[in-house]
Short mmCIF file of C-alpha atoms in Angstrom, two decimals:
data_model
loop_
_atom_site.label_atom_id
_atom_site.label_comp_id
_atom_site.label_asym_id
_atom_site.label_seq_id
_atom_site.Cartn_x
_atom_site.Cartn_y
_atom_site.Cartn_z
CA UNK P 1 0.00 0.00 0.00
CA UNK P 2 1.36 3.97 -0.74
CA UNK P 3 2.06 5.68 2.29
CA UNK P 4 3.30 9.05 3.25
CA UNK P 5 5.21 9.70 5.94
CA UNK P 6 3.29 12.86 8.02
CA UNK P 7 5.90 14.96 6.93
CA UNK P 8 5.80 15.15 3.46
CA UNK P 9 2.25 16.47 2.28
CA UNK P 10 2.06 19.75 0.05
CA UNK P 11 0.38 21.46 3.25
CA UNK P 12 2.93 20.52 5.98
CA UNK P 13 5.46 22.11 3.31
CA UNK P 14 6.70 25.14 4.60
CA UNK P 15 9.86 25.70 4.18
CA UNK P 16 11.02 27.57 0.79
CA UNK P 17 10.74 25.75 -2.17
CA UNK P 18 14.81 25.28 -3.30
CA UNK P 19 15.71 24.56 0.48
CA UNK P 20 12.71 21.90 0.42
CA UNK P 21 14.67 20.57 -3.03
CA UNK P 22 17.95 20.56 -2.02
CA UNK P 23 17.04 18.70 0.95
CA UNK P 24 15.25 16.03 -0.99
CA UNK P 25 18.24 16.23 -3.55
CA UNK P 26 20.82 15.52 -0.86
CA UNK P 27 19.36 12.16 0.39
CA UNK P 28 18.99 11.13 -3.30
CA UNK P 29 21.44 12.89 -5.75
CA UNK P 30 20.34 13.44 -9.24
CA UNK P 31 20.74 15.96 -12.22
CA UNK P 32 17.64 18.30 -12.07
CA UNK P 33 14.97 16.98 -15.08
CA UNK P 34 11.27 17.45 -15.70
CA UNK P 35 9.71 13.82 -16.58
CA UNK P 36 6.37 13.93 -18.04
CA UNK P 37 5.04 10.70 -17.61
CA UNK P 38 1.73 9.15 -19.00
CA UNK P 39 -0.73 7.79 -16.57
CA UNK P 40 -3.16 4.53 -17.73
CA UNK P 41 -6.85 5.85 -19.23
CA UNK P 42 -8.45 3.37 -17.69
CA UNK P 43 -6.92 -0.10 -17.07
CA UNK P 44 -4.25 -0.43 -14.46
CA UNK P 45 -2.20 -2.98 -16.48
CA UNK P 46 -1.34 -0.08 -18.89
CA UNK P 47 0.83 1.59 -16.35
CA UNK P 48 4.40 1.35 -17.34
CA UNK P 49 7.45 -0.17 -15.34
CA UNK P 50 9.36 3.66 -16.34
CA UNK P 51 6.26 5.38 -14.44
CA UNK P 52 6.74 3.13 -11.74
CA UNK P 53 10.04 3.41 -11.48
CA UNK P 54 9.82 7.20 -11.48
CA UNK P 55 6.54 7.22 -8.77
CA UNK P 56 9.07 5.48 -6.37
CA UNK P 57 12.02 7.62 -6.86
CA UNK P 58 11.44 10.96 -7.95
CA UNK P 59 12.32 14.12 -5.69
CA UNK P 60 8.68 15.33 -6.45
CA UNK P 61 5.58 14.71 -7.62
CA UNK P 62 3.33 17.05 -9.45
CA UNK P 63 -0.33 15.96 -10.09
CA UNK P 64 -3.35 17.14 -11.38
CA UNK P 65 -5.45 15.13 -8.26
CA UNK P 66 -2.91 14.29 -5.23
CA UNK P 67 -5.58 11.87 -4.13
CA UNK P 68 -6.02 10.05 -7.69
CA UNK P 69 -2.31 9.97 -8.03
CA UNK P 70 -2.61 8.19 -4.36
CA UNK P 71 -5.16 6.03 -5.73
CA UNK P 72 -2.88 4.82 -8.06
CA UNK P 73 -0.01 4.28 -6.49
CA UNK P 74 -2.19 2.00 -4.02
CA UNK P 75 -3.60 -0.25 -6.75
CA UNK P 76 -0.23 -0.40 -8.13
CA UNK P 77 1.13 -1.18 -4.81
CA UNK P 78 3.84 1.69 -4.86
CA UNK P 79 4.85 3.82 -1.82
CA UNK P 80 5.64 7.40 -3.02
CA UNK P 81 7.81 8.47 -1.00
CA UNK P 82 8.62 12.10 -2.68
CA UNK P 83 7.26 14.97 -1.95
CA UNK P 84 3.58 15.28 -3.52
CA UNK P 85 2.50 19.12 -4.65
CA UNK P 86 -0.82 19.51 -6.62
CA UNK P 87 -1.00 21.07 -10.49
CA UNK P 88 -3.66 21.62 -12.13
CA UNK P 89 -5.42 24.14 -14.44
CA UNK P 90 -6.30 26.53 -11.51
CA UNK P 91 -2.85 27.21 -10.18
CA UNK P 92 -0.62 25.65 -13.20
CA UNK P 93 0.39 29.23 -13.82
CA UNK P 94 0.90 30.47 -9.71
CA UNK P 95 3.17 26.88 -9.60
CA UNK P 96 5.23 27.48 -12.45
CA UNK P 97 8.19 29.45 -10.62
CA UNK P 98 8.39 27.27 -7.49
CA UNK P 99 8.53 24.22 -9.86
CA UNK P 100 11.56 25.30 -11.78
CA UNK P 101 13.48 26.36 -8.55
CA UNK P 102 12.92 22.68 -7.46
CA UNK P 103 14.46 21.05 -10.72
CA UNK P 104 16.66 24.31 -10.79
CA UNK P 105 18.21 22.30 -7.44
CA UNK P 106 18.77 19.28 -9.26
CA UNK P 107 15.71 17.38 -7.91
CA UNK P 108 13.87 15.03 -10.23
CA UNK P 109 10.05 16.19 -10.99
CA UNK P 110 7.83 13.61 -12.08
CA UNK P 111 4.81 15.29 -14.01
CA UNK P 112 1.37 13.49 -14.28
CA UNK P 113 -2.29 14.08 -15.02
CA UNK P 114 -5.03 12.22 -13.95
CA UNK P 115 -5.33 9.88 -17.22
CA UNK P 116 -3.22 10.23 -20.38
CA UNK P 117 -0.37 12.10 -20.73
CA UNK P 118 0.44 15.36 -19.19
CA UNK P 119 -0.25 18.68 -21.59
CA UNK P 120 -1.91 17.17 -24.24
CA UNK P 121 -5.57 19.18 -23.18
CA UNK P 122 -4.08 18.22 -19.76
CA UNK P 123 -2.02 20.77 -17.39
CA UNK P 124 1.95 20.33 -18.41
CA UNK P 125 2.47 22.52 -21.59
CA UNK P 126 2.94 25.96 -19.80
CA UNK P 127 5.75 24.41 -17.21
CA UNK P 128 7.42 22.86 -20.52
CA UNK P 129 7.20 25.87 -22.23
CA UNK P 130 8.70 28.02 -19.47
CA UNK P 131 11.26 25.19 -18.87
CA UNK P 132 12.43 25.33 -22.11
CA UNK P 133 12.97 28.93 -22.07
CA UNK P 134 14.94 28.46 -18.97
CA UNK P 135 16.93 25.71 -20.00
CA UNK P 136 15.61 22.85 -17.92
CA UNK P 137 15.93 19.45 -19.05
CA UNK P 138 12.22 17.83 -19.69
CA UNK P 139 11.71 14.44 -21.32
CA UNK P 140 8.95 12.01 -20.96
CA UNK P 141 7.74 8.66 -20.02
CA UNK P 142 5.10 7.78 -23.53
CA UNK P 143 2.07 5.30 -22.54
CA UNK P 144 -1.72 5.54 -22.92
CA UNK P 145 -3.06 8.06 -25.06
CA UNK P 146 -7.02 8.08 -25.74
CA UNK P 147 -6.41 10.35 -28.42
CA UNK P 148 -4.75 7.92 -30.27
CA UNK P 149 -5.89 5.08 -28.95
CA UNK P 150 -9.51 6.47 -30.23
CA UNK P 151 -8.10 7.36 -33.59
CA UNK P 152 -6.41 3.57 -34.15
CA UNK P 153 -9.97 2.18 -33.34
CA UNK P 154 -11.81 4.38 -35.17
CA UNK P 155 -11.58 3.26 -38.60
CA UNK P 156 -10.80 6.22 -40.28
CA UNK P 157 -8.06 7.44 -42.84
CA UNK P 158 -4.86 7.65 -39.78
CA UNK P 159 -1.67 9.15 -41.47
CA UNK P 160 -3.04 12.75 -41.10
CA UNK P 161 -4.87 14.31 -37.80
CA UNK P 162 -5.74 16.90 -35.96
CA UNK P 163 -6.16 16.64 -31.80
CA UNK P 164 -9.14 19.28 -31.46
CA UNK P 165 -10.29 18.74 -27.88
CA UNK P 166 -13.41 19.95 -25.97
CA UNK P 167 -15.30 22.07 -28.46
CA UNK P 168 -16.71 25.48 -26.88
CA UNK P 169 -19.85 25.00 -25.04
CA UNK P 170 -21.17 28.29 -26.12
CA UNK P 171 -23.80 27.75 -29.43
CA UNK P 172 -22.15 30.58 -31.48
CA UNK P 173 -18.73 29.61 -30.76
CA UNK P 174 -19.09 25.98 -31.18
CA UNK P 175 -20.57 26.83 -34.69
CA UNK P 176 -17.88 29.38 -35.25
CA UNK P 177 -15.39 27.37 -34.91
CA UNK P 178 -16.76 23.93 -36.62
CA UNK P 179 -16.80 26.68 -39.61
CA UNK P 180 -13.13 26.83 -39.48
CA UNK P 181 -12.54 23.38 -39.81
CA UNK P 182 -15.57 22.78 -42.78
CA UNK P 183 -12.63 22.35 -44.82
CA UNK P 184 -10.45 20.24 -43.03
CA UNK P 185 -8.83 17.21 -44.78
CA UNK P 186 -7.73 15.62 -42.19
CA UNK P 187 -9.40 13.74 -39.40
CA UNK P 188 -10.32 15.12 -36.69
CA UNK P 189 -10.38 13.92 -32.62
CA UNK P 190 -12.67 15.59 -30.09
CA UNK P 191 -12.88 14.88 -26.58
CA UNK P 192 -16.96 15.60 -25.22
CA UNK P 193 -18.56 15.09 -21.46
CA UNK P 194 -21.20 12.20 -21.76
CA UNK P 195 -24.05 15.04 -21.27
CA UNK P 196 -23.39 17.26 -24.02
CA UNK P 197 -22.22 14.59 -26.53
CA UNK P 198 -25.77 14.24 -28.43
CA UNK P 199 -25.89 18.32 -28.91
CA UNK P 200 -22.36 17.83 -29.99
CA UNK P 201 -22.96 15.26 -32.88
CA UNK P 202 -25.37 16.86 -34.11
CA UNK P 203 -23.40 20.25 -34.53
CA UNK P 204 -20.91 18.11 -36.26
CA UNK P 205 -23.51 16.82 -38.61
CA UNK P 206 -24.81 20.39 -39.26
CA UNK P 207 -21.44 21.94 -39.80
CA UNK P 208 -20.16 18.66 -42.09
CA UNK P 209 -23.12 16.89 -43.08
CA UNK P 210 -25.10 14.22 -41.33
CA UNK P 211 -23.52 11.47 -43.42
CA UNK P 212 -20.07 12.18 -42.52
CA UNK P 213 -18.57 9.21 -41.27
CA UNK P 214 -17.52 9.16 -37.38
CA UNK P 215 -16.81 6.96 -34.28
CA UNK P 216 -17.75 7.59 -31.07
CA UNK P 217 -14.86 5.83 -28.21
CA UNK P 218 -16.17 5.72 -24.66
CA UNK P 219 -14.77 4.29 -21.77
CA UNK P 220 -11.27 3.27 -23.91
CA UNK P 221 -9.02 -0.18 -21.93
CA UNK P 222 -12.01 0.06 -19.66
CA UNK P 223 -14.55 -3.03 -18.69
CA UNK P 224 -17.33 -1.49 -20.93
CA UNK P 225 -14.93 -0.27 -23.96
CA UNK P 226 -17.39 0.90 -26.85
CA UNK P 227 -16.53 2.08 -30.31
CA UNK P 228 -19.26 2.98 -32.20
CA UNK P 229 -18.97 3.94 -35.99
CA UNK P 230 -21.17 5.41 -38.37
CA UNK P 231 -22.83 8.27 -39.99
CA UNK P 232 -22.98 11.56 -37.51
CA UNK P 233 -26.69 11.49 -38.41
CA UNK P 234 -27.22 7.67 -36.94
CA UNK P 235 -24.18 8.38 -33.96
CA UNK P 236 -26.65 11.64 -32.80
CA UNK P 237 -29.61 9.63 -32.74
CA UNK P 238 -28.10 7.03 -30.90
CA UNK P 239 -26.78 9.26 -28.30
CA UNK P 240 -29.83 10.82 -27.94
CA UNK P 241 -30.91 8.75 -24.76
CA UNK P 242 -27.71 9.15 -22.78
CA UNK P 243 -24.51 7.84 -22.77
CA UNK P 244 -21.87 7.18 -20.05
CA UNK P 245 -18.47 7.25 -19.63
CA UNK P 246 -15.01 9.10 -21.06
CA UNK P 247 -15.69 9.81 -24.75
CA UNK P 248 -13.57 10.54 -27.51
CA UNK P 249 -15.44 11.52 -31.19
CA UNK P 250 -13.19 10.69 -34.45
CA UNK P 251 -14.54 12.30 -37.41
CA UNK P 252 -13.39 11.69 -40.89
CA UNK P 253 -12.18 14.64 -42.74
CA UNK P 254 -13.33 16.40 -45.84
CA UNK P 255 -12.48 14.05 -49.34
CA UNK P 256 -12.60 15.10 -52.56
CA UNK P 257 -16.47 13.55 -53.02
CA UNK P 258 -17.67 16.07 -50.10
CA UNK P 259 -16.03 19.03 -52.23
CA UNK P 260 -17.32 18.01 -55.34
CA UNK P 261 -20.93 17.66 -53.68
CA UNK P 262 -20.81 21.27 -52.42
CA UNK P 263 -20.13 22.23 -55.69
CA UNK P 264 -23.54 20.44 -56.85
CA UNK P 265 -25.22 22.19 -53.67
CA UNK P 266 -24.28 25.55 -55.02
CA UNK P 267 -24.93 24.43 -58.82
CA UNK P 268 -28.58 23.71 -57.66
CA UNK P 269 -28.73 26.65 -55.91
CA UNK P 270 -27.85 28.60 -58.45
CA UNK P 271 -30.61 26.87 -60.89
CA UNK P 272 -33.49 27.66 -58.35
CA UNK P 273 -32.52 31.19 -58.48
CA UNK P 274 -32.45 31.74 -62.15
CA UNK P 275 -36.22 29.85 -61.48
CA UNK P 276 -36.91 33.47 -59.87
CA UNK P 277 -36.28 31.88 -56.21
CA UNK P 278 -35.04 34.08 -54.01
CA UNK P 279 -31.69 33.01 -52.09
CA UNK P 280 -32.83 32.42 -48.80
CA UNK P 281 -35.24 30.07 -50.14
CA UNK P 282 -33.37 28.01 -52.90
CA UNK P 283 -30.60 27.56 -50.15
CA UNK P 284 -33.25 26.03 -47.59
CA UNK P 285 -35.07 24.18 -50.14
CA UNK P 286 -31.60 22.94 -51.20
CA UNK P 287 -29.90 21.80 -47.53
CA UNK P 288 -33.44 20.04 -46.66
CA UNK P 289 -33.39 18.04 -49.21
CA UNK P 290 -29.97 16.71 -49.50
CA UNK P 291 -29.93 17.27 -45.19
CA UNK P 292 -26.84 19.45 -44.95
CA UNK P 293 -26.46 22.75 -43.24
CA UNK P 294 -27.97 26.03 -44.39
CA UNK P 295 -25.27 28.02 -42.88
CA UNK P 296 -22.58 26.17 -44.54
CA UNK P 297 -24.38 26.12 -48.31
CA UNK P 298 -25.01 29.92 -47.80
CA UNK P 299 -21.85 30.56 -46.95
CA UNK P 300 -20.54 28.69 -50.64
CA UNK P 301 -22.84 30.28 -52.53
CA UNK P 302 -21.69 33.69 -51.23
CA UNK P 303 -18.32 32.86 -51.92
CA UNK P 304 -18.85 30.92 -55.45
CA UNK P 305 -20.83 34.65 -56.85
CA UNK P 306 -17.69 36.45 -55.29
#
């Protein structure tokens, strides 16, 4: 079982920060590093002997949830016997400074978030960046990733991505930005809470067309692992009762058939208006019938009479 001595909790800290780290440093010598390890998504197995190694020996221990990172260390059966400071997205920036004084004084700082690895849409990327600047070693320990892990499973086209995250939760900026990426070729990852994900899908589907092929991942190396693929049209209506879990949403890019479609959206367009339909109608009578978004088709028409 992981244990800490009374001693060495964040709270019962109080002496300076280097003074703590030198101390630390002088019962275990080392060259001062930054180690960004991965943590497992969701099956313990997936934990790797390096991040092991590293929860039992490193100077310090920076973690998004102290009491997860405990949690862990318990299943795993590890003792940590480091000192254990929290760092998350609320004081990531306030933590920064203190941080690099500790590797500054040639402790080791072990870096982990509460599943995955550590500033990919986790806390981490603002200490590497500053650590960087101030020429501090930083390397990492690779392992679970449910961004790619989602992606592998997906079924869709893999040697290009983009890693998109949580999309705003705002209506017009979750539409504003889907417009950005109408275009994309690539494929694209999202991670969504359980709650919003039907809302989410069926953005997608507006902003790229219900038939866009997709996958939704939840609860990845877990008991109930589910991957379901299909159209974002048939993905929203299944989510439309609830779903549990972690989920990650893999949607395909745009291919050259999608392009050439919108230019047979705006062709028909077009032929409704020289009809004598006005605009605003032929582009509504247009995305109803071939069930893709009115904002979108306006938007190419606008640009195709530019």
């Amino acid at each position: 079982m992981a244990q800490r001595s009374s001693g060495e909790t964040e709270e019962n800290a109080s002496s300076p920060a280097e003074t703590a780290a030198r101390a630390l440093v002088e019962q275990t010598p080392g060259n001062g590093q930054i180690v960004l390890a991965a943590t497992p998504i969701g099956n313990l197995s997936d934990a790797s002997p390096r991040l092991i190694e590293l929860m039992r020996s490193a100077h310090v221990v920076a973690a998004e949830d102290t009491r997860r990172l405990l949690h862990l260390a318990n299943a795993l059966g590890v003792r940590v016997p480091g000192r254990l400071v929290s760092y998350h997205e609320h004081n990531e920036a306030s933590r920064i400074a203190e941080l690099l004084e500790i590797v500054e004084a040639g402790a080791t700082l072990l870096v982990v978030s509460d599943a995955g690895m550590p500033a990919v849409s986790d806390p981490g990327f603002r200490l590497v960046e500053a650590a960087v600047a101030a020429g501090v070693t930083v390397t990492a320990v690779p392992g679970p990733s449910a961004v790619l892990t989602a992606l592998s499973l997906s079924g869709l086209p893999t040697d290009r991505f983009t890693f998109e995250g949580f999309l705003p939760r705002k209506t017009g900026d979750r539409a504003s930005r889907l417009a950005d990426l109408a275009d994309e070729r690539r494929t694209m990852v999202f991670f969504e809470a359980p709650h919003r994900l039907h809302a989410m899908l069926r953005a997608l589907g507006g902003a790229f067309g219900g038939s866009r092929p997709a996958a939704v991942a939840r609860e990845l190396t877990k008991l109930h692992e589910e991957v379901r693929r299909g159209p974002l049209d048939e993905l929203a209506a299944w989510a439309e009762e609830g779903v549990r879990g972690e989920i990650a949403v893999v949607v395909s890019g745009k291919t050259e058939a999608d392009a050439e479609d919108d230019v047979d959206h705006v062709a028909a367009v077009q032929s409704m208006m020289d009809s004598g339909m006005r605009l605003k109608d032929a582009v509504a009578a247009v995305a109803e019938r071939d069930r893709i978004s009115k904002r979108e088709l306006y938007a190419a028409v606008v640009a195709a009479r530019q």
